Coordinates of C-alpha atoms and ligand atoms in Angstrom, one line a residue:
M1 CA 18.3 13.5 -9.7
N2 CA 18.6 14.6 -13.3
L3 CA 21.0 11.8 -14.4
P4 CA 22.6 13.1 -17.7
V5 CA 22.2 10.4 -20.4
L6 CA 23.2 10.8 -24.0
F7 CA 21.8 8.4 -26.6
C8 CA 23.8 8.2 -29.8
A9 CA 21.9 6.3 -32.4
S10 CA 21.3 6.1 -36.2
E11 CA 17.4 6.4 -35.9
A12 CA 14.8 8.2 -33.9
V13 CA 11.2 8.8 -34.8
P14 CA 10.1 11.1 -36.4
F15 CA 13.4 12.3 -37.7
A16 CA 14.7 9.0 -39.2
Q17 CA 13.4 5.5 -39.2
T18 CA 13.8 2.2 -40.9
G19 CA 12.6 -0.1 -38.1
G20 CA 11.9 -0.7 -34.5
L21 CA 15.1 1.1 -33.3
G22 CA 13.7 4.5 -34.2
D23 CA 10.7 3.9 -32.0
V24 CA 12.8 2.7 -29.1
V25 CA 15.2 5.6 -29.1
T26 CA 12.5 8.3 -28.9
A27 CA 10.1 6.5 -26.7
L28 CA 12.7 5.5 -24.2
T29 CA 14.4 8.9 -24.0
D30 CA 11.0 10.5 -23.5
A31 CA 10.0 8.1 -20.8
L32 CA 13.4 8.5 -19.1
R33 CA 12.8 12.3 -18.9
G34 CA 9.5 11.5 -17.3
L35 CA 11.5 9.6 -14.6
G36 CA 13.7 12.6 -14.0
C37 CA 16.7 11.9 -16.3
D38 CA 18.3 14.6 -18.4
S39 CA 18.2 12.3 -21.5
R40 CA 19.2 13.7 -24.9
I41 CA 19.7 12.2 -28.4
L42 CA 22.5 12.6 -31.0
L43 CA 21.5 11.6 -34.5
P44 CA 22.7 12.1 -38.1
F45 CA 20.9 14.8 -40.0
Y46 CA 19.7 12.7 -43.0
R47 CA 18.0 13.9 -46.1
E48 CA 14.7 12.5 -44.9
T49 CA 15.2 14.3 -41.6
R50 CA 14.7 17.6 -43.4
D51 CA 11.2 16.6 -44.5
R52 CA 10.3 15.3 -41.1
I53 CA 11.5 18.1 -38.9
Q54 CA 9.3 21.0 -37.7
A55 CA 12.1 23.4 -36.7
A56 CA 15.7 23.2 -35.8
S57 CA 18.2 25.8 -34.7
P58 CA 21.9 25.9 -35.3
L59 CA 24.0 24.9 -32.4
A60 CA 27.6 24.8 -33.6
E61 CA 29.4 25.2 -36.9
N62 CA 32.5 23.8 -38.5
I63 CA 33.1 21.0 -36.0
P64 CA 36.2 19.1 -36.9
L65 CA 35.8 15.3 -37.0
Q66 CA 38.8 13.0 -37.5
I67 CA 38.2 10.2 -40.0
G68 CA 41.4 8.2 -40.7
D69 CA 43.9 10.7 -42.1
R70 CA 41.4 13.3 -42.9
T71 CA 39.6 15.9 -40.9
V72 CA 36.1 16.7 -42.0
T73 CA 33.8 19.4 -40.7
G74 CA 30.2 19.0 -39.6
H75 CA 27.6 21.2 -38.0
F76 CA 25.2 20.6 -35.1
W77 CA 21.6 21.5 -35.1
E78 CA 19.2 21.3 -32.2
T79 CA 15.6 20.3 -32.1
K80 CA 13.2 18.4 -29.8
T81 CA 11.0 15.3 -29.8
A82 CA 7.3 16.0 -29.4
A83 CA 7.6 15.3 -25.7
G84 CA 10.5 17.8 -25.4
T85 CA 13.6 15.6 -25.4
P86 CA 16.6 17.6 -26.9
V87 CA 17.8 16.1 -30.2
Y88 CA 21.1 17.1 -31.7
L89 CA 21.6 16.5 -35.4
L90 CA 25.0 16.0 -37.0
E91 CA 24.9 17.7 -40.3
K92 CA 27.4 16.4 -42.8
D93 CA 25.9 16.3 -46.2
E94 CA 28.7 14.3 -47.8
F95 CA 27.7 11.4 -45.5
F96 CA 24.0 11.8 -44.7
D97 CA 22.3 13.7 -47.6
R98 CA 21.3 10.5 -49.4
S99 CA 18.2 8.7 -50.5
H100 CA 18.5 5.9 -47.8
L101 CA 19.8 5.8 -44.3
Y102 CA 22.2 2.9 -44.6
G103 CA 22.5 1.9 -48.2
N104 CA 20.8 0.9 -51.4
P105 CA 18.3 -1.9 -50.6
R106 CA 19.7 -3.9 -53.6
R107 CA 23.4 -3.3 -53.0
G108 CA 23.6 -3.3 -49.2
D109 CA 25.3 -0.9 -46.9
Y110 CA 26.9 2.2 -48.4
E111 CA 30.6 1.5 -49.0
D112 CA 31.7 4.5 -46.9
S113 CA 29.6 3.3 -43.9
P114 CA 32.7 3.2 -41.7
E115 CA 33.4 6.9 -42.5
R116 CA 29.8 7.8 -42.0
F117 CA 29.5 6.2 -38.6
T118 CA 33.0 7.1 -37.5
A119 CA 31.8 10.6 -37.9
L120 CA 28.7 10.0 -35.9
S121 CA 30.7 8.4 -33.0
R122 CA 33.4 11.1 -33.1
A123 CA 30.6 13.7 -32.9
V124 CA 29.7 12.5 -29.3
H125 CA 32.9 14.2 -28.0
A126 CA 32.5 17.3 -30.2
L127 CA 28.9 17.7 -29.1
C128 CA 29.6 17.5 -25.4
T129 CA 32.4 20.0 -25.9
S130 CA 30.1 22.3 -27.7
L131 CA 27.5 22.0 -25.0
D132 CA 30.0 22.1 -22.1
W133 CA 28.2 19.1 -20.8
A134 CA 28.8 15.4 -20.4
P135 CA 26.6 12.4 -19.9
R136 CA 27.0 10.1 -16.9
V137 CA 25.7 7.4 -19.2
L138 CA 26.5 7.2 -22.8
H139 CA 23.9 4.9 -24.3
L140 CA 24.8 3.4 -27.7
H141 CA 22.6 1.4 -30.0
D142 CA 23.7 -1.2 -32.6
W143 CA 26.7 -1.1 -34.8
Q144 CA 26.2 2.4 -36.2
S145 CA 27.1 4.0 -32.9
A146 CA 29.2 1.2 -31.3
L147 CA 32.5 2.9 -31.9
G148 CA 31.7 5.4 -29.2
A149 CA 32.4 2.7 -26.6
A150 CA 35.9 2.2 -28.0
Y151 CA 36.6 6.0 -28.1
L152 CA 35.4 6.4 -24.5
R153 CA 37.7 3.5 -23.4
F154 CA 40.8 4.5 -25.4
F155 CA 40.6 8.3 -25.5
W156 CA 37.8 10.3 -23.9
R157 CA 37.8 8.8 -20.5
Q158 CA 41.3 10.3 -19.9
E159 CA 39.7 13.7 -20.0
K160 CA 38.1 15.1 -16.8
R161 CA 34.8 15.7 -18.6
F162 CA 34.3 12.0 -19.4
A163 CA 36.1 10.5 -16.4
A164 CA 32.9 9.4 -14.8
T165 CA 31.0 8.5 -18.0
R166 CA 29.8 4.9 -18.2
C167 CA 28.8 3.3 -21.4
L168 CA 25.8 1.0 -22.1
F169 CA 25.6 -0.7 -25.4
T170 CA 22.2 -2.0 -26.5
I171 CA 22.0 -4.7 -29.2
H172 CA 18.7 -4.5 -31.0
N173 CA 19.5 -7.2 -33.6
L174 CA 22.7 -9.2 -33.7
G175 CA 22.0 -10.1 -37.3
Y176 CA 23.4 -6.7 -38.3
Q177 CA 27.0 -6.2 -37.4
G178 CA 28.6 -3.5 -39.6
L179 CA 31.2 -5.8 -41.1
F180 CA 33.6 -4.2 -43.4
P181 CA 37.0 -5.1 -45.1
A182 CA 40.0 -4.7 -42.8
P183 CA 41.2 -1.3 -44.1
A184 CA 38.0 0.2 -42.5
F185 CA 39.7 -0.1 -39.2
R186 CA 42.2 2.6 -40.1
L187 CA 39.4 5.1 -40.5
T188 CA 38.4 4.6 -36.9
G189 CA 41.7 6.0 -35.6
L190 CA 41.8 3.4 -32.8
P191 CA 45.1 2.0 -31.7
W192 CA 46.2 -1.2 -33.4
E193 CA 45.8 -3.1 -30.2
A194 CA 42.0 -2.8 -30.8
F195 CA 42.3 -4.7 -34.1
T196 CA 42.7 -8.2 -32.6
M197 CA 40.1 -10.9 -31.9
H198 CA 39.8 -9.2 -28.5
G199 CA 38.8 -6.0 -30.3
L200 CA 37.1 -5.2 -33.6
E201 CA 38.8 -7.8 -35.7
F202 CA 36.5 -10.6 -36.9
W203 CA 37.9 -13.3 -39.1
G204 CA 40.2 -10.7 -40.8
Q205 CA 37.5 -8.1 -41.2
C206 CA 36.5 -5.0 -39.2
N207 CA 33.3 -5.6 -37.2
L208 CA 32.0 -2.3 -35.8
L209 CA 29.4 -4.0 -33.5
K210 CA 32.3 -5.6 -31.7
A211 CA 33.5 -2.2 -30.5
G212 CA 30.3 -2.1 -28.4
I213 CA 30.6 -5.7 -27.3
K214 CA 34.2 -5.4 -26.2
Y215 CA 34.5 -1.9 -24.8
A216 CA 31.1 -0.9 -23.3
D217 CA 30.8 -1.1 -19.6
R218 CA 27.5 -2.9 -19.8
L219 CA 25.6 -4.6 -22.6
N220 CA 21.9 -5.3 -23.0
T221 CA 19.5 -6.6 -25.5
V222 CA 15.8 -5.8 -26.0
S223 CA 14.5 -8.8 -24.2
P224 CA 15.9 -11.0 -21.4
K225 CA 15.6 -14.2 -23.3
Y226 CA 17.5 -12.8 -26.3
S227 CA 20.4 -11.8 -24.1
L228 CA 20.8 -15.5 -23.2
E229 CA 20.2 -16.8 -26.7
I230 CA 22.9 -14.7 -28.3
Q231 CA 25.5 -16.5 -26.1
T232 CA 24.8 -19.7 -28.0
P233 CA 26.1 -20.8 -31.4
E234 CA 22.5 -21.1 -32.7
F235 CA 21.7 -17.4 -32.2
G236 CA 25.1 -15.8 -31.8
F237 CA 25.9 -15.0 -35.5
G238 CA 29.5 -15.9 -34.8
L239 CA 29.8 -13.7 -31.7
D240 CA 28.4 -16.1 -29.2
Q241 CA 31.7 -16.6 -27.5
D242 CA 32.5 -12.9 -27.2
L243 CA 29.0 -12.4 -25.7
Y244 CA 29.4 -15.3 -23.4
A245 CA 32.6 -13.8 -22.2
R246 CA 30.7 -10.7 -21.2
R247 CA 27.8 -12.5 -19.5
P248 CA 28.2 -10.8 -16.1
D249 CA 27.7 -7.5 -17.8
L250 CA 25.0 -8.6 -20.2
S251 CA 21.3 -8.4 -19.5
G252 CA 17.9 -7.9 -21.2
I253 CA 15.1 -5.4 -20.9
L254 CA 11.9 -5.9 -22.9
N255 CA 11.0 -3.0 -25.1
G256 CA 7.7 -1.2 -24.4
I257 CA 5.1 -0.2 -26.9
A258 CA 3.6 3.2 -27.6
D259 CA 0.4 2.5 -25.7
D260 CA -1.2 5.8 -26.7
V261 CA -0.7 4.9 -30.4
W262 CA -1.6 1.2 -30.0
N263 CA -4.7 1.6 -27.9
P264 CA -7.9 0.0 -29.2
A265 CA -10.1 2.3 -27.1
T266 CA -8.7 5.4 -28.9
D267 CA -7.2 4.2 -32.2
P268 CA -8.5 6.5 -34.9
H269 CA -7.9 3.8 -37.6
L270 CA -10.6 1.5 -36.2
K271 CA -14.2 1.1 -37.2
A272 CA -15.2 0.9 -33.5
P273 CA -13.3 1.3 -30.3
F274 CA -13.1 -1.4 -27.7
D275 CA -11.3 -2.4 -24.5
A276 CA -11.2 -5.4 -22.2
D277 CA -14.6 -4.6 -20.7
H278 CA -16.3 -3.7 -24.0
L279 CA -15.4 -6.3 -26.6
N280 CA -18.2 -5.8 -29.0
G281 CA -16.2 -3.2 -30.9
K282 CA -13.7 -5.9 -31.8
W283 CA -16.4 -7.9 -33.6
L284 CA -17.3 -4.8 -35.5
C285 CA -13.7 -4.3 -36.4
K286 CA -13.5 -7.9 -37.7
L287 CA -16.5 -7.4 -39.9
A288 CA -15.2 -4.2 -41.3
L289 CA -11.8 -5.8 -42.0
L290 CA -13.3 -8.8 -43.7
K291 CA -15.2 -6.5 -46.0
E292 CA -12.2 -4.2 -46.6
L293 CA -10.1 -7.2 -47.6
G294 CA -12.9 -8.6 -49.9
F295 CA -13.7 -11.8 -48.0
G296 CA -17.2 -13.3 -48.6
N297 CA -19.8 -13.8 -45.8
A298 CA -18.6 -17.3 -45.0
A299 CA -15.5 -15.7 -43.4
R300 CA -17.6 -14.1 -40.7
G301 CA -18.1 -17.3 -38.8
R302 CA -14.4 -18.5 -39.3
P303 CA -11.4 -17.5 -37.2
L304 CA -9.2 -14.9 -38.9
L305 CA -5.4 -15.5 -38.6
A306 CA -3.0 -12.6 -39.3
M307 CA 0.6 -11.7 -40.0
V308 CA 2.1 -8.3 -40.3
G309 CA 5.8 -7.6 -40.8
R310 CA 8.9 -7.7 -42.9
L311 CA 8.9 -10.6 -45.3
A312 CA 12.3 -11.8 -44.3
A313 CA 13.8 -15.2 -43.5
Q314 CA 14.0 -14.1 -39.8
K315 CA 10.3 -14.0 -39.6
G316 CA 9.7 -17.7 -40.1
L317 CA 7.8 -17.5 -43.4
D318 CA 9.3 -20.8 -44.5
L319 CA 7.4 -22.5 -41.8
L320 CA 4.2 -20.8 -42.8
L321 CA 4.6 -21.7 -46.4
E322 CA 5.3 -25.3 -45.4
I323 CA 2.0 -25.6 -43.4
L324 CA -0.1 -23.5 -45.7
P325 CA -1.8 -26.4 -47.6
D326 CA -2.7 -28.0 -44.2
L327 CA -3.9 -24.7 -42.8
L328 CA -6.1 -24.0 -45.7
S329 CA -7.8 -27.3 -45.3
R330 CA -9.2 -26.0 -42.1
P331 CA -12.2 -23.6 -41.8
L332 CA -10.3 -20.4 -41.3
S333 CA -9.3 -17.2 -43.1
M334 CA -5.9 -15.5 -43.3
V335 CA -4.5 -12.1 -44.0
I336 CA -0.8 -11.3 -44.5
L337 CA 0.5 -7.7 -44.7
G338 CA 4.1 -7.2 -45.5
S339 CA 6.9 -6.4 -47.9
G340 CA 10.4 -7.5 -48.3
D341 CA 12.0 -10.6 -50.0
P342 CA 10.7 -10.7 -53.6
A343 CA 10.6 -14.5 -53.7
L344 CA 8.5 -14.7 -50.5
Q345 CA 6.2 -12.0 -51.8
Q346 CA 5.7 -14.1 -54.9
Q347 CA 5.0 -17.3 -53.1
L348 CA 2.5 -15.6 -50.8
R349 CA 0.8 -13.9 -53.8
S350 CA 0.5 -17.3 -55.6
A351 CA -1.2 -18.8 -52.5
A352 CA -3.6 -15.9 -52.3
T353 CA -4.4 -16.3 -56.0
A354 CA -5.0 -20.0 -55.6
H355 CA -7.3 -19.6 -52.5
P356 CA -8.9 -16.2 -52.8
E357 CA -11.8 -17.2 -50.5
Q358 CA -9.4 -18.0 -47.6
I359 CA -6.2 -16.0 -47.9
K360 CA -5.5 -12.3 -48.7
V361 CA -2.0 -11.0 -49.2
V362 CA -1.3 -7.2 -49.1
I363 CA 2.2 -6.3 -50.2
G364 CA 3.4 -2.9 -49.0
F365 CA 3.8 -0.9 -45.8
D366 CA 0.5 0.3 -44.5
D367 CA 0.4 1.4 -40.9
P368 CA -3.4 2.1 -40.7
L369 CA -4.1 -1.3 -42.2
A370 CA -1.7 -2.8 -39.6
H371 CA -3.9 -1.3 -36.9
R372 CA -7.1 -2.6 -38.5
I373 CA -5.6 -6.0 -38.8
E374 CA -4.5 -6.1 -35.2
A375 CA -8.0 -5.1 -34.2
G376 CA -10.0 -7.3 -36.5
A377 CA -8.0 -10.6 -36.4
D378 CA -8.6 -13.4 -33.9
F379 CA -5.1 -14.8 -33.9
F380 CA -1.7 -13.3 -34.8
L381 CA 1.1 -15.6 -36.0
M382 CA 4.8 -14.9 -35.3
P383 CA 6.8 -18.0 -36.1
S384 CA 10.1 -16.0 -36.1
R385 CA 13.3 -18.0 -36.2
Y386 CA 14.7 -15.4 -33.8
E387 CA 13.2 -12.3 -32.4
P388 CA 15.2 -9.8 -30.3
C389 CA 12.0 -8.3 -28.9
G390 CA 9.2 -8.0 -31.5
L391 CA 6.4 -5.5 -31.2
N392 CA 3.5 -7.1 -33.0
Q393 CA 2.9 -9.7 -30.4
M394 CA 2.5 -7.0 -27.8
Y395 CA 0.2 -5.0 -30.0
S396 CA -1.8 -8.2 -30.5
L397 CA -2.1 -8.8 -26.8
R398 CA -3.3 -5.2 -26.3
Y399 CA -5.9 -5.7 -29.1
G400 CA -7.1 -9.0 -27.8
T401 CA -5.7 -10.8 -30.8
L402 CA -4.2 -13.9 -29.3
P403 CA -0.6 -14.6 -30.5
V404 CA 0.8 -17.9 -31.7
V405 CA 4.5 -17.6 -31.4
H406 CA 7.8 -19.4 -31.6
A407 CA 9.1 -19.4 -28.0
V408 CA 12.3 -17.3 -28.7
G409 CA 13.6 -13.9 -27.6
G410 CA 11.0 -11.3 -26.8
L411 CA 8.2 -13.5 -28.0
D412 CA 8.9 -15.9 -25.2
D413 CA 9.2 -13.1 -22.7
S414 CA 6.0 -11.3 -23.6
V415 CA 3.6 -14.2 -24.3
R416 CA 2.7 -16.7 -21.6
D417 CA 1.9 -20.2 -22.8
L418 CA -1.7 -21.1 -22.2
D419 CA -0.9 -24.8 -22.5
R420 CA 1.7 -24.7 -19.7
D421 CA 0.1 -22.0 -17.6
P422 CA -3.7 -22.2 -18.0
D423 CA -4.3 -19.6 -15.2
Q424 CA -2.0 -16.9 -16.6
G425 CA -1.4 -17.9 -20.2
T426 CA -2.0 -15.3 -22.9
G427 CA -1.2 -17.1 -26.1
F428 CA 0.1 -20.2 -27.9
K429 CA 3.7 -21.2 -28.1
F430 CA 5.8 -23.8 -30.0
Y431 CA 9.3 -24.6 -28.9
R432 CA 11.0 -26.5 -31.7
Y433 CA 11.4 -24.6 -35.0
A434 CA 9.4 -27.1 -37.0
S435 CA 6.3 -26.9 -39.1
A436 CA 4.5 -29.7 -37.3
D437 CA 5.0 -27.8 -34.0
F438 CA 3.8 -24.5 -35.5
L439 CA 0.7 -26.3 -36.9
A440 CA 0.0 -27.9 -33.5
A441 CA 0.1 -24.5 -31.8
I442 CA -2.3 -23.1 -34.4
D443 CA -4.6 -26.0 -33.8
A444 CA -4.7 -25.3 -30.1
A445 CA -5.7 -21.8 -30.9
L446 CA -8.4 -23.0 -33.3
T447 CA -9.7 -25.3 -30.5
L448 CA -10.0 -22.3 -28.2
Y449 CA -11.8 -20.4 -30.9
G450 CA -14.6 -23.0 -30.7
N451 CA -15.2 -22.1 -27.0
P452 CA -16.6 -18.5 -27.0
T453 CA -16.4 -18.1 -23.2
A454 CA -12.8 -19.3 -23.0
R455 CA -12.0 -17.1 -26.0
R456 CA -13.5 -14.0 -24.4
D457 CA -11.8 -14.6 -21.0
L458 CA -8.4 -15.1 -22.6
R459 CA -8.8 -11.9 -24.7
K460 CA -9.6 -9.9 -21.6
R461 CA -6.5 -11.3 -19.8
A462 CA -4.3 -10.6 -22.8
M463 CA -5.6 -7.0 -23.0
R464 CA -4.8 -6.3 -19.4
Q465 CA -1.0 -6.9 -19.7
D466 CA 1.3 -3.9 -19.1
F467 CA 3.8 -3.3 -21.9
S468 CA 4.2 0.4 -21.3
W469 CA 7.4 2.3 -21.9
Q470 CA 7.2 3.5 -18.3
R471 CA 7.8 -0.1 -17.2
S472 CA 10.8 -0.5 -19.5
A473 CA 12.3 2.9 -18.7
R474 CA 12.2 2.1 -15.0
R475 CA 14.4 -1.0 -15.7
Y476 CA 16.8 1.1 -17.7
L477 CA 17.0 3.6 -15.0
D478 CA 17.8 0.9 -12.5
L479 CA 20.6 -0.3 -14.8
Y480 CA 22.0 3.2 -15.2
Q481 CA 22.0 3.6 -11.5
E482 CA 23.8 0.3 -11.0
M483 CA 26.4 1.3 -13.6
T484 CA 27.0 4.8 -12.2
A485 CA 27.2 3.6 -8.6
Q486 CA 30.1 1.2 -9.5
T487 CA 33.4 2.6 -8.4
H488 CA 35.2 4.0 -11.4
G489 CA 38.1 2.0 -12.8
D490 CA 36.6 -1.5 -12.2
K491 CA 36.1 -1.9 -15.9
Ligands
ADP501 P1 11.2 -5.8 -36.9 O1 11.7 -4.6 -36.1 O2 12.1 -7.0 -36.8 O3 10.8 -5.5 -38.3 P2 9.0 -5.7 -35.0 O4 7.8 -6.6 -34.7 O5 9.9 -5.4 -33.8 O6 9.8 -6.3 -36.2 O7 8.5 -4.3 -35.5 C1 7.9 -4.2 -36.7 C2 7.1 -2.9 -36.8 O8 6.8 -2.5 -38.1 C3 5.7 -3.2 -36.2 O9 5.2 -2.0 -35.6 C4 4.9 -3.6 -37.4 O10 3.5 -3.4 -37.3 C5 5.4 -2.7 -38.4 N1 5.3 -3.2 -39.8 C6 6.2 -4.1 -40.4 N2 5.8 -4.3 -41.7 C7 4.7 -3.6 -41.9 C8 3.8 -3.4 -43.0 N3 4.0 -4.0 -44.1 N4 2.8 -2.5 -42.9 C9 2.6 -1.9 -41.7 N5 3.4 -2.0 -40.6 C10 4.4 -2.9 -40.7

C-alpha cells in the first residue's frame, strides 16, 4: 500500500520537544510505518536539535523560501527516528538557532513567529520538490504548521505533483492559536481573500490556527470528546462557530501511549516490576516512594493520592487548592510533582510546609520520579478544566493507579466511570467543574480503598486496557484512506 504521508510539525522526540505534541508526532509516524505507510516528518532544525541528534546528512542547500517581500534561503538535512522514520530538518539559523522553541517563557512567543512558521510551511513544497516526491496526505499539527493547509488550497494543488494531496489538520490544544497583529498576514503571501472572517482574520488579528481550520480537507482532535467540546462556547476559545461549521469534517482520535516506556513490568525506574497478575511489586513501589519522599511510617497504611503535570490553570489546580483543607482532614497522603505558574507553585509549597506529614510537593520536571509516582500511588488526580487528550490518566491506568478525573476531553474518553458502569468502570469521574463534585469523586475512591478485594480487582481491570499507538494509528489510517478515497475537487 505504502501511502505517502508527510507530517509537518514543530516538535518530534527526540529532536525537539516542549510537550505531548513531540511524543505524538514520532510515535504516530513510527506506528504508521508499521502499518505500511510511507510516513515522514518535516521539522525545524532548532538549536536543541543539534544536541539531540545522532547523525544527519545534508539533503539540499540554499532552498529559497518566500516570506512576505523577502526570499530567505534554508537547507534541508535528513535523519531518522530510532524506528527508522525519515525526518527532514529545515535549517534556518536566523529563525531556529535560539534558546527556546517558541519564545521566551516570560515574554511569550517570539515576535517573528509568523516568519519562522511561514518558513516551515513554505518548506513543505520545497522539500517535496527536492525529494521529487509528494504525500497523498499532508498531516499538519497545531498553529505552527497550519499555514500549509492554506498554501495547498491556494497554490500547491494547482501543480500536478500536489493535485491528489489531501490535508489533515490535527488540533492538539485549541488554547494555543498563533495569534499575531494583522500585518503578520502579509508575511504569509496568501491572497487577501484569505484575510476575512472566513479565513485567517480573527477580530482584526491574524490567527494562524485558522488556516488549518478553514482550509484543511479534514480536521481532528486528539480525543473524540474534545472534538465535540471545541464546537461549544465553553471550550471553543472563540473559534467554536468556525469549528461547528466544519463538523462534518471534524472527528477525534485518542492518542496512544508509548507502552514500552510506560510498562510497569519492564520500567527501569521502579523498585520492583509488576503487572496485572503480579501486583505485589506495586506495594513495594509504594513503600519505596513513601521513603523517597520522606513520609513517616503512618503513610504506609493510608491511600496515596498523586498529581504530575504542568502547574497551569488548565490543569484544575484551583479546584485542588479549594478542597485541600477538607482533603487533609482525611487519613490520606498526597504527592504533587510539577512546575509552571509561580503563584501555584508557591501555594502548593505552603500547603506542604504546613502539613509535612501528609503532603509532599516536588517542583521541577523529573521523568524518573513521574514513573515512580505512577507506580507507587493509589489514586491519580486530574481535575483539568479541559483536556484535549491527556496522557497521565492512561499511564495511571496502565500502572493500576486509579484515576479521579473531570469528565472532559480525553479524560472522559479513556476512563470509564465506576459509579455509572460498575462492571466495566476503571476510575472515578466528576461532571461539573466544582470543588464539591471533585471531593465527592475522591471520597468514592477512598471508599474503594477500604475494600482490598474491590481495589485489587479494579486495578487489574484498569491495567488491562489497550492504549497502544497501534490502536490509534489504525484509526488514523482509516481516516487517511477515507480522505484519499474521496473524489478530488469535492472540497
Ligand atoms: P500536557 O501535554 O497538557 O502537559 P499530558 O498529560 O498530555 O499534559 O502530558 C504531560 C506529559 O508530561 C506526561 O507524560 C507527564 O508525565 C509529563 N510531565 C509533566 N510535568 C512533569 C513533571 N514535572 N515531571 C515529570 N513529567 C512531567
